[in-house]
């Protein structure tokens, strides 16, 4: 116990809680800013098994806030899951660490996440978050939502059968959303969000679920604001994800984002699971602030950015030209459309 002696001295965990941590499995969905922060804290805390899932690779812009990665990782464009696994094994050789280079979808989510004792959200889009939510409800796995952008962050812990689920809170996919690629982010906002998420994970994994925070917490570090909202009354008995007649709609292929490489063309089509109403003016402004160029007509917005050309239609469908790599196309789509 010498390695974890200071944690064991913390009476809510103690020796019994530390033994419990060593027997537990945490799955972290995403290995960006939130994922690397949570993974490192859980590895140092002695959680017995960590699985980190991510489809992306390390870029120079990640180094400002994604704490497991180095300049060498960015130069070599290492997959984030592989780089994270290597670094976490160096941090704690006593635990099991698995980095999975995967895109979480409605088709593979149950296999990737099944068997976990807690699921931590570190994703960058609500398509995936709603998949995580349905898997959590279907398999009975507690999960911890988190998000941050700019100087703002928020977190909420969801216990199947007890808490309102994410679908209860939002009902449908958000139509617009800021991203780190459009408005930026400061690393203290990341650190605060991961602190909230990881503290909740440690409570679950050490057997202290009675100490879980039942409220949705949000904050803005730059403007010195902090809010805690009781949302218990938002639990909906008719919710299709967690209600009395649940059907887990986001595990249904028809509600998933569809991608297709266009035959004979160096292009990928992305179609969201539900129709959106894209504000071309707002999106064009965000693209310009990120160094790209955009022009619109009443039907579509044409964007040139990051070496690609992206054509966005009003309903959210997009064509990404200049690649046949579905993962790269989805990364670009989520970066600028949230």
Coordinates of C-alpha atoms in Angstrom, one line a residue:
X1 CA 0.0 0.0 0.0
X2 CA 3.0 2.3 0.2
X3 CA 2.4 3.6 -3.4
X4 CA -1.1 4.6 -2.5
X5 CA -0.5 5.5 1.2
X6 CA -1.7 9.1 1.0
X7 CA -4.9 8.0 -0.7
X8 CA -5.4 5.2 1.9
X9 CA -5.1 7.8 4.6
X10 CA -8.1 9.5 3.1
X11 CA -10.7 7.8 5.3
X12 CA -13.6 7.6 2.8
X13 CA -11.3 5.3 0.7
X14 CA -9.0 3.7 3.3
X15 CA -7.5 0.2 2.7
X16 CA -10.8 -1.4 1.9
X17 CA -11.6 1.2 -0.8
X18 CA -8.1 0.9 -2.2
X19 CA -8.5 -2.9 -2.5
X20 CA -11.8 -2.3 -4.3
X21 CA -10.2 0.1 -6.8
X22 CA -7.6 -2.5 -7.7
X23 CA -10.4 -4.9 -8.7
X24 CA -12.3 -2.5 -10.9
X25 CA -12.5 -1.6 -14.6
X26 CA -13.0 1.9 -15.9
X27 CA -13.7 2.6 -19.6
X28 CA -12.8 6.1 -20.9
X29 CA -14.5 7.0 -24.1
X30 CA -12.1 9.4 -25.8
X31 CA -8.4 10.2 -25.3
X32 CA -8.4 13.9 -25.8
X33 CA -8.2 16.6 -23.1
X34 CA -10.8 15.1 -20.7
X35 CA -9.8 11.5 -21.4
X36 CA -6.1 11.9 -20.8
X37 CA -6.7 13.8 -17.6
X38 CA -9.1 11.2 -16.2
X39 CA -7.0 8.3 -17.4
X40 CA -3.9 9.6 -15.7
X41 CA -5.6 10.3 -12.4
X42 CA -7.3 6.9 -12.3
X43 CA -4.0 5.1 -13.2
X44 CA -2.2 6.9 -10.4
X45 CA -5.1 6.1 -8.1
X46 CA -4.5 2.3 -8.7
X47 CA -7.7 1.4 -10.6
X48 CA -6.9 -2.1 -11.7
X49 CA -8.0 -2.0 -15.3
X50 CA -8.3 1.0 -17.7
X51 CA -9.6 0.8 -21.2
X52 CA -9.1 4.0 -23.3
X53 CA -11.0 4.2 -26.7
X54 CA -10.2 6.8 -29.3
X55 CA -10.2 7.0 -33.2
X56 CA -7.9 10.0 -33.6
X57 CA -4.2 10.6 -33.7
X58 CA -2.0 13.2 -31.8
X59 CA -1.6 16.6 -33.4
X60 CA 0.5 19.6 -32.3
X61 CA -2.7 21.5 -31.2
X62 CA -3.4 18.8 -28.7
X63 CA -0.2 19.4 -26.6
X64 CA -1.6 22.5 -25.0
X65 CA -4.1 20.5 -22.9
X66 CA -3.9 16.8 -23.5
X67 CA -1.5 15.8 -20.8
X68 CA -0.3 12.3 -21.7
X69 CA 1.2 13.3 -25.1
X70 CA 4.6 14.5 -26.1
X71 CA 6.1 16.4 -29.1
X72 CA 7.4 13.0 -30.4
X73 CA 3.8 11.7 -30.4
X74 CA 2.7 14.6 -32.5
X75 CA 5.6 14.4 -34.9
X76 CA 4.9 10.7 -35.4
X77 CA 1.1 11.2 -35.5
X78 CA 0.6 8.3 -33.1
X79 CA -2.9 7.1 -32.6
X80 CA -4.0 8.7 -29.3
X81 CA -5.1 5.3 -27.8
X82 CA -1.7 3.8 -28.5
X83 CA 0.2 6.8 -27.1
X84 CA -2.0 6.9 -24.1
X85 CA -1.6 3.2 -23.4
X86 CA 2.2 3.5 -23.5
X87 CA 2.3 6.5 -21.2
X88 CA -0.2 5.0 -18.7
X89 CA 1.9 1.8 -18.5
X90 CA 4.9 3.9 -17.7
X91 CA 3.0 5.8 -15.0
X92 CA 1.7 2.6 -13.3
X93 CA 3.1 -0.8 -14.3
X94 CA 0.9 -2.6 -11.7
X95 CA -2.4 -2.1 -13.5
X96 CA -3.8 -3.3 -16.8
X97 CA -4.1 -0.7 -19.6
X98 CA -5.7 -1.2 -23.0
X99 CA -5.7 1.5 -25.7
X100 CA -8.3 0.7 -28.4
X101 CA -8.0 2.5 -31.7
X102 CA -11.7 2.4 -32.4
X103 CA -14.6 4.6 -33.4
X104 CA -17.5 4.0 -31.0
X105 CA -20.7 3.3 -33.0
X106 CA -24.1 1.9 -32.4
X107 CA -22.8 -1.4 -33.8
X108 CA -19.7 -1.9 -31.5
X109 CA -20.5 0.0 -28.4
X110 CA -21.8 -2.8 -26.3
X111 CA -18.8 -5.0 -27.1
X112 CA -16.3 -2.2 -26.3
X113 CA -17.9 -1.0 -23.1
X114 CA -19.5 -4.2 -21.7
X115 CA -18.0 -5.4 -18.4
X116 CA -17.0 -1.9 -17.2
X117 CA -17.7 -0.8 -13.6
X118 CA -17.8 2.9 -14.7
X119 CA -17.8 4.7 -18.0
X120 CA -16.3 8.2 -18.4
X121 CA -17.4 10.4 -21.2
X122 CA -14.5 12.2 -22.9
X123 CA -16.0 12.5 -26.3
X124 CA -16.3 15.5 -28.6
X125 CA -19.8 15.0 -30.0
X126 CA -23.4 14.2 -28.9
X127 CA -23.9 11.5 -31.4
X128 CA -21.4 9.3 -29.5
X129 CA -22.7 10.6 -26.1
X130 CA -26.2 9.4 -26.8
X131 CA -24.8 6.0 -27.8
X132 CA -22.9 5.9 -24.5
X133 CA -26.1 6.8 -22.7
X134 CA -28.0 4.0 -24.2
X135 CA -25.3 1.4 -23.5
X136 CA -25.1 2.6 -19.9
X137 CA -28.9 2.2 -19.5
X138 CA -29.0 -1.2 -21.3
X139 CA -26.0 -2.7 -19.4
X140 CA -26.5 -1.0 -16.1
X141 CA -23.1 0.8 -16.1
X142 CA -22.8 4.1 -14.3
X143 CA -21.4 6.8 -16.5
X144 CA -20.1 10.3 -16.0
X145 CA -20.9 13.0 -18.5
X146 CA -18.4 15.8 -19.0
X147 CA -17.8 18.6 -21.5
X148 CA -15.7 21.8 -21.7
X149 CA -15.0 24.6 -24.2
X150 CA -13.5 28.0 -23.8
X151 CA -13.3 28.6 -20.0
X152 CA -16.6 26.7 -19.4
X153 CA -17.2 23.1 -18.2
X154 CA -19.9 20.9 -16.9
X155 CA -20.3 17.4 -15.4
X156 CA -23.1 15.1 -14.4
X157 CA -23.2 11.6 -13.0
X158 CA -25.8 9.1 -14.3
X159 CA -26.8 6.0 -12.4
X160 CA -29.0 3.7 -14.4
X161 CA -32.5 3.2 -12.9
X162 CA -32.0 6.1 -10.5
X163 CA -30.8 9.3 -12.3
X164 CA -32.4 11.1 -15.3
X165 CA -30.4 10.0 -18.3
X166 CA -28.9 12.2 -20.9
X167 CA -31.9 11.6 -23.2
X168 CA -34.2 12.8 -20.4
X169 CA -32.2 16.0 -20.2
X170 CA -31.9 16.8 -23.8
X171 CA -34.6 14.7 -25.6
X172 CA -33.0 15.2 -29.0
X173 CA -29.5 15.9 -30.4
X174 CA -28.4 19.5 -29.9
X175 CA -28.8 21.5 -33.1
X176 CA -25.7 23.7 -32.6
X177 CA -22.7 23.6 -30.4
X178 CA -19.4 25.3 -29.8
X179 CA -16.2 23.3 -30.2
X180 CA -12.6 23.8 -29.2
X181 CA -11.8 24.3 -32.8
X182 CA -14.2 27.2 -33.2
X183 CA -13.9 29.1 -29.9
X184 CA -10.8 27.6 -28.3
X185 CA -10.2 26.3 -24.8
X186 CA -7.9 26.9 -21.8
X187 CA -6.4 24.0 -19.9
X188 CA -7.7 25.0 -16.4
X189 CA -11.3 24.4 -17.7
X190 CA -10.1 20.9 -18.7
X191 CA -8.5 20.3 -15.3
X192 CA -11.6 21.4 -13.4
X193 CA -13.9 19.2 -15.5
X194 CA -11.7 16.1 -15.1
X195 CA -11.5 16.7 -11.4
X196 CA -15.2 16.6 -11.1
X197 CA -15.5 13.5 -13.3
X198 CA -12.7 11.6 -11.7
X199 CA -13.8 12.3 -8.1
X200 CA -17.2 10.8 -9.0
X201 CA -15.5 7.8 -10.6
X202 CA -13.5 7.2 -7.5
X203 CA -16.7 7.3 -5.4
X204 CA -18.3 4.7 -7.6
X205 CA -15.2 2.4 -7.8
X206 CA -14.4 2.5 -4.1
X207 CA -18.0 1.7 -3.0
X208 CA -19.0 5.2 -2.0
X209 CA -22.0 5.7 -4.3
X210 CA -23.9 7.4 -1.4
X211 CA -21.5 10.3 -1.8
X212 CA -22.2 10.9 -5.5
X213 CA -23.2 14.4 -6.5
X214 CA -26.8 14.3 -7.6
X215 CA -26.7 17.7 -9.3
X216 CA -25.5 18.9 -12.7
X217 CA -22.5 21.2 -12.1
X218 CA -21.3 23.9 -14.5
X219 CA -18.7 26.6 -14.2
X220 CA -17.0 29.4 -16.1
X221 CA -13.5 29.9 -14.7
X222 CA -12.8 33.1 -16.6
X223 CA -16.0 34.8 -15.5
X224 CA -15.9 33.4 -11.9
X225 CA -19.3 31.6 -12.2
X226 CA -20.3 28.3 -10.7
X227 CA -23.8 26.7 -10.8
X228 CA -25.2 23.5 -9.4
X229 CA -28.7 22.4 -10.6
X230 CA -30.9 19.7 -9.1
X231 CA -32.4 17.8 -12.1
X232 CA -34.0 14.8 -10.4
X233 CA -37.5 15.9 -11.5
X234 CA -36.4 15.7 -15.2
X235 CA -36.4 11.9 -15.1
X236 CA -39.0 10.9 -17.6
X237 CA -41.0 7.7 -17.3
X238 CA -41.7 7.8 -21.0
X239 CA -38.0 8.2 -22.0
X240 CA -37.1 5.8 -24.7
X241 CA -33.6 5.3 -23.3
X242 CA -34.3 4.8 -19.6
X243 CA -38.1 4.8 -19.2
X244 CA -40.7 2.1 -18.6
X245 CA -40.8 1.1 -22.2
X246 CA -37.3 1.7 -23.2
X247 CA -36.0 0.8 -26.7
X248 CA -32.5 2.3 -26.6
X249 CA -33.0 4.4 -29.8
X250 CA -29.4 5.4 -30.2
X251 CA -28.3 1.8 -30.5
X252 CA -30.5 1.6 -33.5
X253 CA -28.6 1.9 -36.8
X254 CA -31.3 4.1 -38.3
X255 CA -30.6 6.8 -35.7
X256 CA -26.8 6.7 -36.1
X257 CA -24.7 9.1 -38.1
X258 CA -24.1 7.5 -41.5
X259 CA -20.9 7.7 -43.4
X260 CA -20.1 6.5 -46.9
X261 CA -17.1 6.8 -49.2
X262 CA -18.4 8.0 -52.6
X263 CA -17.8 5.7 -55.4
X264 CA -15.1 7.0 -57.8
X265 CA -14.6 10.1 -55.8
X266 CA -12.0 11.2 -53.2
X267 CA -14.9 12.1 -50.9
X268 CA -16.8 11.0 -47.8
X269 CA -20.5 11.7 -47.2
X270 CA -21.7 12.2 -43.6
X271 CA -25.4 12.2 -42.7
X272 CA -26.5 12.8 -39.1
X273 CA -29.0 10.4 -37.6
X274 CA -31.6 13.2 -37.2
X275 CA -32.0 16.3 -39.3
X276 CA -30.5 19.5 -38.2
X277 CA -31.1 23.1 -39.2
X278 CA -27.6 24.6 -39.8
X279 CA -27.1 28.3 -39.4
X280 CA -24.8 29.1 -42.3
X281 CA -23.9 32.6 -41.1
X282 CA -22.9 31.3 -37.7
X283 CA -20.9 28.4 -39.1
X284 CA -19.2 30.6 -41.7
X285 CA -18.1 33.0 -38.9
X286 CA -16.7 30.1 -36.9
X287 CA -14.8 28.8 -39.9
X288 CA -13.3 32.3 -40.6
X289 CA -12.2 32.6 -37.0
X290 CA -10.4 29.2 -37.4
X291 CA -8.5 30.4 -40.5
X292 CA -10.7 28.8 -43.1
X293 CA -12.8 30.2 -46.0
X294 CA -16.5 29.8 -46.5
X295 CA -19.1 30.8 -49.0
X296 CA -22.8 30.1 -49.1
X297 CA -25.9 30.1 -51.3
X298 CA -29.4 29.4 -50.0
X299 CA -28.8 25.6 -50.2
X300 CA -25.3 24.9 -49.0
X301 CA -22.1 26.2 -47.4
X302 CA -18.8 25.5 -49.1
X303 CA -15.8 25.4 -46.7
X304 CA -12.1 25.3 -47.4
X305 CA -10.1 24.4 -44.2
X306 CA -7.3 22.1 -43.0
X307 CA -6.5 21.1 -46.6
X308 CA -10.0 19.8 -47.2
X309 CA -13.2 21.1 -48.9
X310 CA -16.4 20.5 -47.0
X311 CA -19.8 21.1 -48.4
X312 CA -22.5 21.4 -45.7
X313 CA -26.3 21.3 -46.4
X314 CA -29.0 22.8 -44.3
X315 CA -30.1 19.5 -42.8
X316 CA -26.6 18.7 -41.5
X317 CA -25.5 16.4 -44.3
X318 CA -22.0 17.1 -45.5
X319 CA -19.6 16.0 -48.2
X320 CA -15.9 16.1 -47.2
X321 CA -13.7 16.2 -50.3
X322 CA -10.0 15.3 -50.4
X323 CA -10.1 12.1 -48.4
X324 CA -11.5 8.6 -48.4
X325 CA -10.6 8.2 -44.7
X326 CA -14.0 8.0 -42.9
X327 CA -12.3 8.7 -39.5
X328 CA -10.6 11.9 -40.8
X329 CA -13.9 13.0 -42.4
X330 CA -15.8 12.5 -39.1
X331 CA -13.1 14.4 -37.1
X332 CA -13.4 17.4 -39.5
X333 CA -17.2 17.3 -39.3
X334 CA -17.4 17.2 -35.5
X335 CA -14.7 19.9 -35.1
X336 CA -16.8 22.5 -36.9
X337 CA -20.4 21.3 -36.5
X338 CA -20.2 20.2 -32.9

